[in-house]
Amino acid sequence: SLALAENAIDAASYKPEDILNSLKGFTVEVGNTDAEGRLALADTMTNLQRTVKPSTLIDMATLTGAMVVALGTQTCGVFFNDDELATDLVAAGNEALEKAWKMPIMDNHREDVKGKEGDLRNLGKDSWGGACTAASFLENFVEKDTKWAHVDIAGPAAMGGRPGFGAQLILNFLRNKSA
């Protein structure tokens, strides 16, 4: 599935502090209109799980500038709910010379995306740990028994001059799984 978002200005655009309804049924407070990609990705993940019912879900996105701050322009971050899945993705990336690093989602990141007026916020409560809070937001849209990894490729793909970054990582991962 493809989740695409464009941050365009329009009279009908949502605004900070608006509350949106997600496909999963969560109400989401808009903390920042520039975090539109995670809203589209969350609904796409929900739709995919409802229609295809995958046992494993891997999303890949140029989601946060905070990932660039954390790991630079040559390495992507892998957030996960299954350590074996994350280990396999990191190994597949290393084989492809597309460096990947396991990243945490901690309880404080989960707390940061809880809403006051809605169920969730699309942004953390402060500017610290932004890549982790973005991943914790997405984690809310993963079904209970689904193995999941979020691969934030913002550093290499958006800032590192490697627009195809991640394609070989996924191909290697799938090849390794089928072997």
CSV table of N, CA and C in Angstrom, one decimal:
chain,number,residue,atom,x,y,z
A,1,SER,N,0.8,-1.2,0.0
A,1,SER,CA,0.0,0.0,0.0
A,1,SER,C,0.9,1.2,0.0
A,2,LEU,N,0.4,2.3,-0.5
A,2,LEU,CA,1.1,3.5,-0.6
A,2,LEU,C,0.3,4.6,0.2
A,3,ALA,N,1.0,5.3,1.1
A,3,ALA,CA,0.4,6.4,1.8
A,3,ALA,C,1.1,7.7,1.3
A,4,LEU,N,0.4,8.6,0.7
A,4,LEU,CA,1.0,9.8,0.2
A,4,LEU,C,0.3,11.0,0.8
A,5,ALA,N,1.2,12.0,1.1
A,5,ALA,CA,0.6,13.2,1.7
A,5,ALA,C,1.3,14.4,1.2
A,6,GLU,N,0.6,15.5,0.9
A,6,GLU,CA,1.1,16.7,0.5
A,6,GLU,C,0.7,17.8,1.5
A,7,ASN,N,1.6,18.5,2.0
A,7,ASN,CA,1.3,19.6,3.0
A,7,ASN,C,1.0,20.9,2.2
A,8,ALA,N,-0.3,21.0,1.7
A,8,ALA,CA,-0.7,22.1,0.9
A,8,ALA,C,-1.6,23.0,1.7
A,9,ILE,N,-1.6,24.3,1.4
A,9,ILE,CA,-2.4,25.3,2.0
A,9,ILE,C,-3.7,25.4,1.3
A,10,ASP,N,-4.8,25.4,2.0
A,10,ASP,CA,-6.2,25.6,1.4
A,10,ASP,C,-7.1,26.0,2.5
A,11,ALA,N,-8.2,26.6,2.2
A,11,ALA,CA,-9.2,27.1,3.2
A,11,ALA,C,-9.8,25.9,3.9
A,12,ALA,N,-9.8,24.7,3.3
A,12,ALA,CA,-10.4,23.6,3.9
A,12,ALA,C,-9.4,22.7,4.6
A,13,SER,N,-8.1,23.1,4.7
A,13,SER,CA,-7.1,22.3,5.3
A,13,SER,C,-7.3,22.3,6.8
A,14,TYR,N,-6.9,21.2,7.5
A,14,TYR,CA,-7.0,21.2,8.9
A,14,TYR,C,-6.0,22.2,9.5
A,15,LYS,N,-6.2,22.5,10.8
A,15,LYS,CA,-5.4,23.5,11.5
A,15,LYS,C,-4.9,23.0,12.8
A,16,PRO,N,-3.9,23.6,13.4
A,16,PRO,CA,-3.5,23.2,14.7
A,16,PRO,C,-4.6,23.2,15.7
A,17,GLU,N,-4.7,22.2,16.5
A,17,GLU,CA,-5.7,21.9,17.5
A,17,GLU,C,-7.0,21.4,17.0
A,18,ASP,N,-7.1,21.2,15.7
A,18,ASP,CA,-8.3,20.5,15.1
A,18,ASP,C,-8.2,19.0,15.6
A,19,ILE,N,-9.3,18.4,15.7
A,19,ILE,CA,-9.4,17.0,16.1
A,19,ILE,C,-10.0,16.2,14.9
A,20,LEU,N,-9.2,15.2,14.4
A,20,LEU,CA,-9.6,14.4,13.3
A,20,LEU,C,-10.0,13.0,13.7
A,21,ASN,N,-10.8,12.4,12.9
A,21,ASN,CA,-11.1,11.0,13.2
A,21,ASN,C,-10.3,10.1,12.3
A,22,SER,N,-9.6,9.1,12.9
A,22,SER,CA,-8.8,8.2,12.1
A,22,SER,C,-9.7,7.0,11.7
A,23,LEU,N,-9.2,6.3,10.7
A,23,LEU,CA,-9.9,5.2,10.2
A,23,LEU,C,-10.1,4.1,11.3
A,24,LYS,N,-9.1,4.0,12.2
A,24,LYS,CA,-9.2,3.0,13.3
A,24,LYS,C,-10.2,3.4,14.3
A,25,GLY,N,-10.7,4.7,14.3
A,25,GLY,CA,-11.7,5.1,15.3
A,25,GLY,C,-11.1,6.0,16.4
A,26,PHE,N,-9.8,6.2,16.4
A,26,PHE,CA,-9.2,7.2,17.3
A,26,PHE,C,-9.5,8.6,16.9
A,27,THR,N,-9.6,9.5,17.9
A,27,THR,CA,-9.6,10.9,17.6
A,27,THR,C,-8.2,11.4,17.8
A,28,VAL,N,-7.8,12.2,16.8
A,28,VAL,CA,-6.4,12.7,16.8
A,28,VAL,C,-6.3,14.2,16.9
A,29,GLU,N,-5.7,14.7,17.9
A,29,GLU,CA,-5.5,16.2,18.0
A,29,GLU,C,-4.3,16.6,17.0
A,30,VAL,N,-4.5,17.6,16.2
A,30,VAL,CA,-3.5,18.0,15.4
A,30,VAL,C,-2.6,19.0,16.2
A,31,GLY,N,-1.4,18.5,16.5
A,31,GLY,CA,-0.4,19.4,17.2
A,31,GLY,C,0.4,20.2,16.2
A,32,ASN,N,0.6,19.7,15.0
A,32,ASN,CA,1.4,20.3,14.0
A,32,ASN,C,0.9,19.9,12.6
A,33,THR,N,0.5,20.8,11.8
A,33,THR,CA,0.1,20.4,10.4
A,33,THR,C,1.2,19.9,9.6
A,34,ASP,N,2.4,20.1,10.0
A,34,ASP,CA,3.5,19.5,9.2
A,34,ASP,C,3.8,18.0,9.5
A,35,ALA,N,3.0,17.5,10.4
A,35,ALA,CA,3.1,16.0,10.7
A,35,ALA,C,1.9,15.3,10.0
A,36,GLU,N,1.7,15.7,8.8
A,36,GLU,CA,0.6,15.1,8.0
A,36,GLU,C,0.9,13.7,7.5
A,37,GLY,N,2.1,13.4,7.3
A,37,GLY,CA,2.5,12.1,6.8
A,37,GLY,C,2.1,10.9,7.7
A,38,ARG,N,2.3,11.1,9.0
A,38,ARG,CA,1.9,10.1,9.9
A,38,ARG,C,0.4,9.8,10.0
A,39,LEU,N,-0.4,10.9,9.7
A,39,LEU,CA,-1.8,10.7,9.7
A,39,LEU,C,-2.2,9.8,8.5
A,40,ALA,N,-1.7,10.1,7.4
A,40,ALA,CA,-2.0,9.3,6.2
A,40,ALA,C,-1.4,7.9,6.4
A,41,LEU,N,-0.3,7.8,6.9
A,41,LEU,CA,0.3,6.4,7.1
A,41,LEU,C,-0.5,5.6,8.1
A,42,ALA,N,-1.0,6.2,9.2
A,42,ALA,CA,-1.8,5.5,10.2
A,42,ALA,C,-3.0,4.9,9.6
A,43,ASP,N,-3.7,5.7,8.7
A,43,ASP,CA,-5.0,5.2,8.1
A,43,ASP,C,-4.6,4.2,7.1
A,44,THR,N,-3.5,4.3,6.4
A,44,THR,CA,-3.1,3.3,5.4
A,44,THR,C,-2.8,2.0,6.1
A,45,MET,N,-2.1,2.1,7.2
A,45,MET,CA,-1.8,0.8,8.0
A,45,MET,C,-3.1,0.2,8.5
A,46,THR,N,-4.0,1.0,9.0
A,46,THR,CA,-5.3,0.4,9.4
A,46,THR,C,-6.0,-0.3,8.2
A,47,ASN,N,-6.1,0.4,7.1
A,47,ASN,CA,-6.8,-0.2,5.9
A,47,ASN,C,-6.1,-1.5,5.5
A,48,LEU,N,-4.8,-1.5,5.4
A,48,LEU,CA,-4.1,-2.7,5.0
A,48,LEU,C,-4.4,-3.8,6.0
A,49,GLN,N,-4.3,-3.6,7.2
A,49,GLN,CA,-4.6,-4.7,8.2
A,49,GLN,C,-6.0,-5.2,8.1
A,50,ARG,N,-6.9,-4.3,7.8
A,50,ARG,CA,-8.3,-4.7,7.7
A,50,ARG,C,-8.6,-5.6,6.5
A,51,THR,N,-7.9,-5.2,5.4
A,51,THR,CA,-8.2,-5.8,4.1
A,51,THR,C,-7.3,-7.0,3.8
A,52,VAL,N,-6.0,-6.9,4.1
A,52,VAL,CA,-5.1,-8.0,3.8
A,52,VAL,C,-4.8,-8.9,5.0
A,53,LYS,N,-4.9,-8.3,6.2
A,53,LYS,CA,-4.6,-9.0,7.5
A,53,LYS,C,-3.2,-9.7,7.5
A,54,PRO,N,-2.2,-8.9,7.3
A,54,PRO,CA,-0.8,-9.4,7.3
A,54,PRO,C,-0.4,-9.8,8.7
A,55,SER,N,0.5,-10.8,8.8
A,55,SER,CA,1.1,-11.2,10.0
A,55,SER,C,2.3,-10.3,10.4
A,56,THR,N,2.9,-9.7,9.3
A,56,THR,CA,4.0,-8.8,9.5
A,56,THR,C,3.7,-7.5,8.7
A,57,LEU,N,3.9,-6.4,9.3
A,57,LEU,CA,3.7,-5.1,8.6
A,57,LEU,C,5.0,-4.2,8.7
A,58,ILE,N,5.5,-3.8,7.6
A,58,ILE,CA,6.7,-2.9,7.6
A,58,ILE,C,6.3,-1.7,6.9
A,59,ASP,N,6.5,-0.5,7.5
A,59,ASP,CA,6.2,0.7,6.9
A,59,ASP,C,7.6,1.5,6.8
A,60,MET,N,7.7,2.2,5.7
A,60,MET,CA,9.0,2.9,5.4
A,60,MET,C,8.6,4.3,5.0
A,61,ALA,N,9.2,5.3,5.6
A,61,ALA,CA,8.8,6.7,5.3
A,61,ALA,C,9.9,7.7,5.7
A,62,THR,N,9.9,8.8,5.0
A,62,THR,CA,10.8,9.9,5.4
A,62,THR,C,10.0,10.7,6.4
A,63,LEU,N,9.8,10.2,7.6
A,63,LEU,CA,8.8,10.7,8.5
A,63,LEU,C,9.3,11.9,9.3
A,64,THR,N,10.5,11.9,9.8
A,64,THR,CA,10.9,12.9,10.8
A,64,THR,C,12.3,13.5,10.5
A,65,GLY,N,12.4,14.8,10.6
A,65,GLY,CA,13.7,15.4,10.7
A,65,GLY,C,14.5,15.0,11.9
A,66,ALA,N,13.7,14.6,13.0
A,66,ALA,CA,14.4,14.2,14.2
A,66,ALA,C,15.2,12.9,14.0
A,67,MET,N,14.9,12.1,13.0
A,67,MET,CA,15.6,10.9,12.7
A,67,MET,C,17.0,11.3,12.1
A,68,VAL,N,17.0,12.4,11.3
A,68,VAL,CA,18.3,12.9,10.8
A,68,VAL,C,19.2,13.4,11.9
A,69,VAL,N,18.6,14.1,12.9
A,69,VAL,CA,19.3,14.6,14.1
A,69,VAL,C,19.9,13.4,14.8
A,70,ALA,N,19.1,12.4,15.0
A,70,ALA,CA,19.6,11.2,15.8
A,70,ALA,C,20.6,10.4,15.1
A,71,LEU,N,20.5,10.1,13.8
A,71,LEU,CA,21.4,9.1,13.2
A,71,LEU,C,22.1,9.7,12.0
A,72,GLY,N,21.9,11.0,11.6
A,72,GLY,CA,22.6,11.5,10.5
A,72,GLY,C,22.0,11.2,9.1
A,73,THR,N,22.7,11.4,8.1
A,73,THR,CA,22.2,11.3,6.7
A,73,THR,C,22.5,9.9,6.1
A,74,GLN,N,23.2,9.0,6.7
A,74,GLN,CA,23.6,7.8,6.1
A,74,GLN,C,22.9,6.5,6.7
A,75,THR,N,22.1,6.7,7.8
A,75,THR,CA,21.6,5.6,8.5
A,75,THR,C,20.1,5.8,8.8
A,76,CYS,N,19.3,4.8,8.6
A,76,CYS,CA,17.8,4.9,8.9
A,76,CYS,C,17.6,4.3,10.3
A,77,GLY,N,16.5,4.6,10.9
A,77,GLY,CA,16.1,4.1,12.2
A,77,GLY,C,15.0,3.1,12.0
A,78,VAL,N,15.1,2.0,12.8
A,78,VAL,CA,14.1,0.9,12.8
A,78,VAL,C,13.4,0.8,14.1
A,79,PHE,N,12.2,1.2,14.2
A,79,PHE,CA,11.3,1.0,15.4
A,79,PHE,C,10.5,-0.2,15.2
A,80,PHE,N,10.2,-0.9,16.3
A,80,PHE,CA,9.6,-2.2,16.1
A,80,PHE,C,8.9,-2.7,17.4
A,81,ASN,N,8.1,-3.7,17.2
A,81,ASN,CA,7.4,-4.4,18.3
A,81,ASN,C,7.9,-5.9,18.3
A,82,ASP,N,8.8,-6.3,17.5
A,82,ASP,CA,9.3,-7.7,17.4
A,82,ASP,C,10.8,-7.6,17.1
A,83,ASP,N,11.6,-8.0,18.1
A,83,ASP,CA,13.1,-7.9,18.0
A,83,ASP,C,13.6,-8.7,16.8
A,84,GLU,N,13.1,-9.9,16.5
A,84,GLU,CA,13.6,-10.7,15.4
A,84,GLU,C,13.4,-10.0,14.1
A,85,LEU,N,12.2,-9.4,13.9
A,85,LEU,CA,11.9,-8.6,12.7
A,85,LEU,C,12.9,-7.5,12.6
A,86,ALA,N,13.2,-6.7,13.6
A,86,ALA,CA,14.1,-5.6,13.6
A,86,ALA,C,15.5,-6.0,13.3
A,87,THR,N,15.9,-7.1,13.9
A,87,THR,CA,17.3,-7.6,13.7
A,87,THR,C,17.4,-8.1,12.2
A,88,ASP,N,16.4,-8.7,11.6
A,88,ASP,CA,16.5,-9.1,10.2
A,88,ASP,C,16.5,-7.9,9.3
A,89,LEU,N,15.8,-6.9,9.6
A,89,LEU,CA,15.8,-5.7,8.8
A,89,LEU,C,17.1,-5.0,8.8
A,90,VAL,N,17.7,-4.9,10.0
A,90,VAL,CA,19.0,-4.2,10.1
A,90,VAL,C,20.1,-5.1,9.4
A,91,ALA,N,20.0,-6.4,9.5
A,91,ALA,CA,21.0,-7.2,8.7
A,91,ALA,C,20.8,-7.1,7.2
A,92,ALA,N,19.5,-7.0,6.8
A,92,ALA,CA,19.3,-6.9,5.3
A,92,ALA,C,19.8,-5.5,4.8
A,93,GLY,N,19.7,-4.5,5.7
A,93,GLY,CA,20.2,-3.2,5.3
A,93,GLY,C,21.7,-3.2,5.2
A,94,ASN,N,22.3,-3.9,6.2
A,94,ASN,CA,23.8,-3.9,6.2
A,94,ASN,C,24.3,-4.7,4.9
A,95,GLU,N,23.6,-5.7,4.5
A,95,GLU,CA,24.0,-6.5,3.3
A,95,GLU,C,23.9,-5.5,2.1
A,96,ALA,N,23.0,-4.6,2.1
A,96,ALA,CA,22.7,-3.7,1.0
A,96,ALA,C,23.5,-2.4,1.0
A,97,LEU,N,24.3,-2.3,2.0
A,97,LEU,CA,25.0,-1.0,2.3
A,97,LEU,C,24.0,0.1,2.5
A,98,GLU,N,22.9,-0.3,3.1
A,98,GLU,CA,21.8,0.7,3.5
A,98,GLU,C,21.7,0.6,5.0
A,99,LYS,N,22.6,1.3,5.7
A,99,LYS,CA,22.7,1.1,7.2
A,99,LYS,C,21.4,1.4,7.9
A,100,ALA,N,21.2,0.6,8.9
A,100,ALA,CA,20.0,0.7,9.7
A,100,ALA,C,20.3,0.5,11.2
A,101,TRP,N,19.6,1.1,12.1
A,101,TRP,CA,19.9,1.0,13.5
A,101,TRP,C,18.6,0.9,14.3
A,102,LYS,N,18.6,-0.1,15.2
A,102,LYS,CA,17.4,-0.3,16.0
A,102,LYS,C,17.2,1.0,16.9
A,103,MET,N,15.9,1.4,17.0
A,103,MET,CA,15.6,2.6,17.8
A,103,MET,C,14.5,2.2,18.8
A,104,PRO,N,14.4,2.9,20.0
A,104,PRO,CA,13.4,2.5,21.0
A,104,PRO,C,12.1,3.2,20.9
A,105,ILE,N,11.1,2.6,21.3
A,105,ILE,CA,9.8,3.3,21.7
A,105,ILE,C,9.6,3.0,23.1
A,106,MET,N,9.7,4.0,24.0
A,106,MET,CA,9.7,3.8,25.4
A,106,MET,C,8.3,4.3,25.9
A,107,ASP,N,8.0,4.0,27.2
A,107,ASP,CA,6.8,4.4,27.8
A,107,ASP,C,6.6,5.9,27.7
A,108,ASN,N,7.6,6.7,27.9
A,108,ASN,CA,7.5,8.1,27.9
A,108,ASN,C,7.1,8.6,26.5
A,109,HIS,N,7.6,7.9,25.5
A,109,HIS,CA,7.2,8.3,24.1
A,109,HIS,C,5.7,8.0,23.9
A,110,ARG,N,5.2,6.9,24.4
A,110,ARG,CA,3.8,6.6,24.3
A,110,ARG,C,3.0,7.6,25.1
A,111,GLU,N,3.4,8.0,26.2
A,111,GLU,CA,2.7,9.0,27.0
A,111,GLU,C,2.6,10.4,26.3
A,112,ASP,N,3.7,10.7,25.6
A,112,ASP,CA,3.8,12.0,24.9
A,112,ASP,C,2.8,12.1,23.8
A,113,VAL,N,2.3,11.0,23.2
A,113,VAL,CA,1.3,11.1,22.1
A,113,VAL,C,-0.2,10.9,22.6
A,114,LYS,N,-0.3,10.8,23.9
A,114,LYS,CA,-1.7,10.7,24.4
A,114,LYS,C,-2.3,12.1,24.3
A,115,GLY,N,-3.6,12.2,23.9
A,115,GLY,CA,-4.2,13.5,23.7
A,115,GLY,C,-4.9,14.0,25.0
A,116,LYS,N,-5.2,15.3,25.0
A,116,LYS,CA,-6.0,15.8,26.1
A,116,LYS,C,-7.5,15.8,25.7
A,117,GLU,N,-7.8,16.3,24.5
A,117,GLU,CA,-9.1,16.4,24.0
A,117,GLU,C,-9.5,15.2,23.2
A,118,GLY,N,-8.5,14.6,22.6
A,118,GLY,CA,-8.7,13.4,21.7
A,118,GLY,C,-7.9,12.2,22.3
A,119,ASP,N,-8.0,11.1,21.6
A,119,ASP,CA,-7.3,9.9,22.1
A,119,ASP,C,-5.8,10.1,21.9
A,120,LEU,N,-5.4,10.7,20.8
A,120,LEU,CA,-4.0,10.8,20.5
A,120,LEU,C,-3.7,12.2,20.0
A,121,ARG,N,-2.3,12.5,20.0
A,121,ARG,CA,-1.8,13.8,19.4
A,121,ARG,C,-0.9,13.3,18.2
A,122,ASN,N,-0.9,14.0,17.1
A,122,ASN,CA,0.0,13.6,16.0
A,122,ASN,C,1.4,14.1,16.2
A,123,LEU,N,1.7,14.7,17.4
A,123,LEU,CA,3.0,15.2,17.7
A,123,LEU,C,3.2,15.1,19.2
A,124,GLY,N,4.5,14.9,19.6
A,124,GLY,CA,4.8,14.8,21.0
A,124,GLY,C,4.6,16.1,21.8
A,125,LYS,N,4.7,16.1,23.1
A,125,LYS,CA,4.4,17.2,23.9
A,125,LYS,C,5.5,18.3,23.9
A,126,ASP,N,6.7,17.8,23.5
A,126,ASP,CA,7.8,18.7,23.4
A,126,ASP,C,8.7,18.3,22.2
A,127,SER,N,9.8,19.0,22.0
A,127,SER,CA,10.6,18.7,20.8
A,127,SER,C,11.6,17.6,20.9
A,128,TRP,N,11.6,16.9,22.1
A,128,TRP,CA,12.7,15.9,22.3
A,128,TRP,C,12.2,14.5,21.9
A,129,GLY,N,13.0,13.8,21.3
A,129,GLY,CA,12.7,12.4,21.0
A,129,GLY,C,11.6,12.3,19.9
A,130,GLY,N,11.7,13.3,18.9
A,130,GLY,CA,10.6,13.3,17.9
A,130,GLY,C,10.5,12.1,17.1
A,131,ALA,N,11.5,11.5,16.7
A,131,ALA,CA,11.4,10.2,15.9
A,131,ALA,C,10.8,9.1,16.7
A,132,CYS,N,11.1,9.1,18.0
A,132,CYS,CA,10.5,8.0,18.8
A,132,CYS,C,9.0,8.3,19.1
A,133,THR,N,8.7,9.5,19.3
A,133,THR,CA,7.2,9.8,19.5
A,133,THR,C,6.4,9.6,18.2
A,134,ALA,N,7.0,9.9,17.1
A,134,ALA,CA,6.3,9.7,15.8
A,134,ALA,C,6.1,8.2,15.6
A,135,ALA,N,7.1,7.4,15.9
A,135,ALA,CA,6.9,5.9,15.9
A,135,ALA,C,5.9,5.4,16.9
A,136,SER,N,5.9,6.0,18.1
A,136,SER,CA,4.9,5.6,19.1
A,136,SER,C,3.5,5.9,18.7
A,137,PHE,N,3.3,7.0,17.9
A,137,PHE,CA,2.0,7.4,17.4
A,137,PHE,C,1.6,6.3,16.4
A,138,LEU,N,2.4,5.9,15.5
A,138,LEU,CA,2.1,4.8,14.5
A,138,LEU,C,1.8,3.5,15.2
A,139,GLU,N,2.5,3.2,16.3
A,139,GLU,CA,2.4,2.0,17.0
A,139,GLU,C,0.9,1.8,17.4
A,140,ASN,N,0.2,2.8,17.7
A,140,ASN,CA,-1.2,2.7,18.1
A,140,ASN,C,-2.1,2.2,17.0
A,141,PHE,N,-1.6,2.1,15.8
A,141,PHE,CA,-2.4,1.7,14.6
A,141,PHE,C,-2.0,0.3,14.2
A,142,VAL,N,-1.2,-0.4,15.0
A,142,VAL,CA,-0.8,-1.8,14.7
A,142,VAL,C,-1.7,-2.7,15.5
A,143,GLU,N,-2.3,-3.7,14.8
A,143,GLU,CA,-3.1,-4.7,15.5
A,143,GLU,C,-2.3,-5.6,16.4
A,144,LYS,N,-3.0,-6.1,17.4
A,144,LYS,CA,-2.4,-6.8,18.5
A,144,LYS,C,-1.4,-7.9,18.1
A,145,ASP,N,-1.7,-8.7,17.2
A,145,ASP,CA,-0.9,-9.9,16.9
A,145,ASP,C,0.0,-9.7,15.6
A,146,THR,N,0.1,-8.4,15.2
A,146,THR,CA,0.9,-8.1,14.0
A,146,THR,C,2.3,-7.7,14.4
A,147,LYS,N,3.3,-8.4,13.8
A,147,LYS,CA,4.6,-8.0,13.9
A,147,LYS,C,4.8,-6.7,13.1
A,148,TRP,N,5.5,-5.7,13.6
A,148,TRP,CA,5.6,-4.4,12.9
A,148,TRP,C,6.9,-3.8,13.1
A,149,ALA,N,7.3,-3.1,12.0
A,149,ALA,CA,8.5,-2.3,12.0
A,149,ALA,C,8.2,-1.0,11.3
A,150,HIS,N,8.7,0.1,11.8
A,150,HIS,CA,8.6,1.4,11.1
A,150,HIS,C,10.1,1.8,10.8
A,151,VAL,N,10.4,2.0,9.5
A,151,VAL,CA,11.7,2.3,9.1
A,151,VAL,C,11.7,3.8,8.7
A,152,ASP,N,12.3,4.6,9.5
A,152,ASP,CA,12.4,6.1,9.2
A,152,ASP,C,13.6,6.3,8.3
A,153,ILE,N,13.4,6.6,7.0
A,153,ILE,CA,14.5,6.7,6.1
A,153,ILE,C,14.8,8.2,5.8
A,154,ALA,N,14.3,9.1,6.7
A,154,ALA,CA,14.5,10.6,6.4
A,154,ALA,C,15.9,11.0,6.2
A,155,GLY,N,16.8,10.5,6.9
A,155,GLY,CA,18.2,10.9,6.8
A,155,GLY,C,18.8,10.6,5.4
A,156,PRO,N,18.9,9.3,5.1
A,156,PRO,CA,19.5,8.9,3.8
A,156,PRO,C,18.7,9.3,2.6
A,157,ALA,N,17.3,9.1,2.6
A,157,ALA,CA,16.5,9.4,1.4
A,157,ALA,C,16.2,10.8,1.2
A,158,ALA,N,16.0,11.6,2.2
A,158,ALA,CA,15.6,13.0,2.0
A,158,ALA,C,16.8,14.0,2.1
A,159,MET,N,17.7,13.6,3.0
A,159,MET,CA,18.8,14.6,3.3
A,159,MET,C,20.2,14.1,2.8
A,160,GLY,N,20.3,12.8,2.6
A,160,GLY,CA,21.6,12.1,2.3
A,160,GLY,C,21.8,11.9,0.8
A,161,GLY,N,20.9,12.4,0.0
A,161,GLY,CA,21.1,12.3,-1.5
A,161,GLY,C,20.9,10.9,-2.0
A,162,ARG,N,20.1,10.0,-1.3
A,162,ARG,CA,19.9,8.7,-1.7
A,162,ARG,C,18.4,8.4,-1.9
A,163,PRO,N,17.8,8.9,-2.9
A,163,PRO,CA,16.3,8.8,-3.0
A,163,PRO,C,15.8,7.4,-3.1
A,164,GLY,N,16.5,6.4,-3.5
A,164,GLY,CA,16.0,5.0,-3.6
A,164,GLY,C,16.4,4.2,-2.3
A,165,PHE,N,16.9,4.9,-1.3
A,165,PHE,CA,17.3,4.3,-0.1
A,165,PHE,C,16.1,3.4,0.5
A,166,GLY,N,16.4,2.2,0.9
A,166,GLY,CA,15.4,1.3,1.5
A,166,GLY,C,14.9,0.3,0.6
A,167,ALA,N,15.0,0.5,-0.7
A,167,ALA,CA,14.5,-0.5,-1.7
A,167,ALA,C,15.3,-1.8,-1.6
A,168,GLN,N,16.6,-1.7,-1.6
A,168,GLN,CA,17.4,-2.9,-1.5
A,168,GLN,C,17.3,-3.5,-0.2
A,169,LEU,N,17.2,-2.7,0.9
A,169,LEU,CA,17.0,-3.3,2.2
A,169,LEU,C,15.8,-4.2,2.3
A,170,ILE,N,14.6,-3.7,1.7
A,170,ILE,CA,13.4,-4.5,1.7
A,170,ILE,C,13.6,-5.8,0.8
A,171,LEU,N,14.2,-5.6,-0.4
A,171,LEU,CA,14.4,-6.7,-1.3
A,171,LEU,C,15.3,-7.8,-0.6
A,172,ASN,N,16.3,-7.4,0.1
A,172,ASN,CA,17.2,-8.3,0.8
A,172,ASN,C,16.4,-9.0,1.9
A,173,PHE,N,15.6,-8.2,2.6
A,173,PHE,CA,14.8,-8.8,3.7
A,173,PHE,C,13.9,-9.9,3.2
A,174,LEU,N,13.2,-9.6,2.1
A,174,LEU,CA,12.2,-10.6,1.5
A,174,LEU,C,13.0,-11.8,1.0
A,175,ARG,N,14.1,-11.5,0.3
A,175,ARG,CA,14.9,-12.7,-0.2
A,175,ARG,C,15.4,-13.6,0.9
A,176,ASN,N,15.9,-13.0,2.0
A,176,ASN,CA,16.4,-13.7,3.1
A,176,ASN,C,15.3,-14.5,3.8
A,177,LYS,N,14.0,-14.0,3.8
A,177,LYS,CA,12.9,-14.7,4.4
A,177,LYS,C,12.4,-15.8,3.6
A,178,SER,N,12.6,-15.7,2.3
A,178,SER,CA,12.1,-16.8,1.4
A,178,SER,C,13.1,-17.9,1.2
A,179,ALA,N,14.4,-17.7,1.7
A,179,ALA,CA,15.5,-18.7,1.5
A,179,ALA,C,15.3,-19.8,2.5
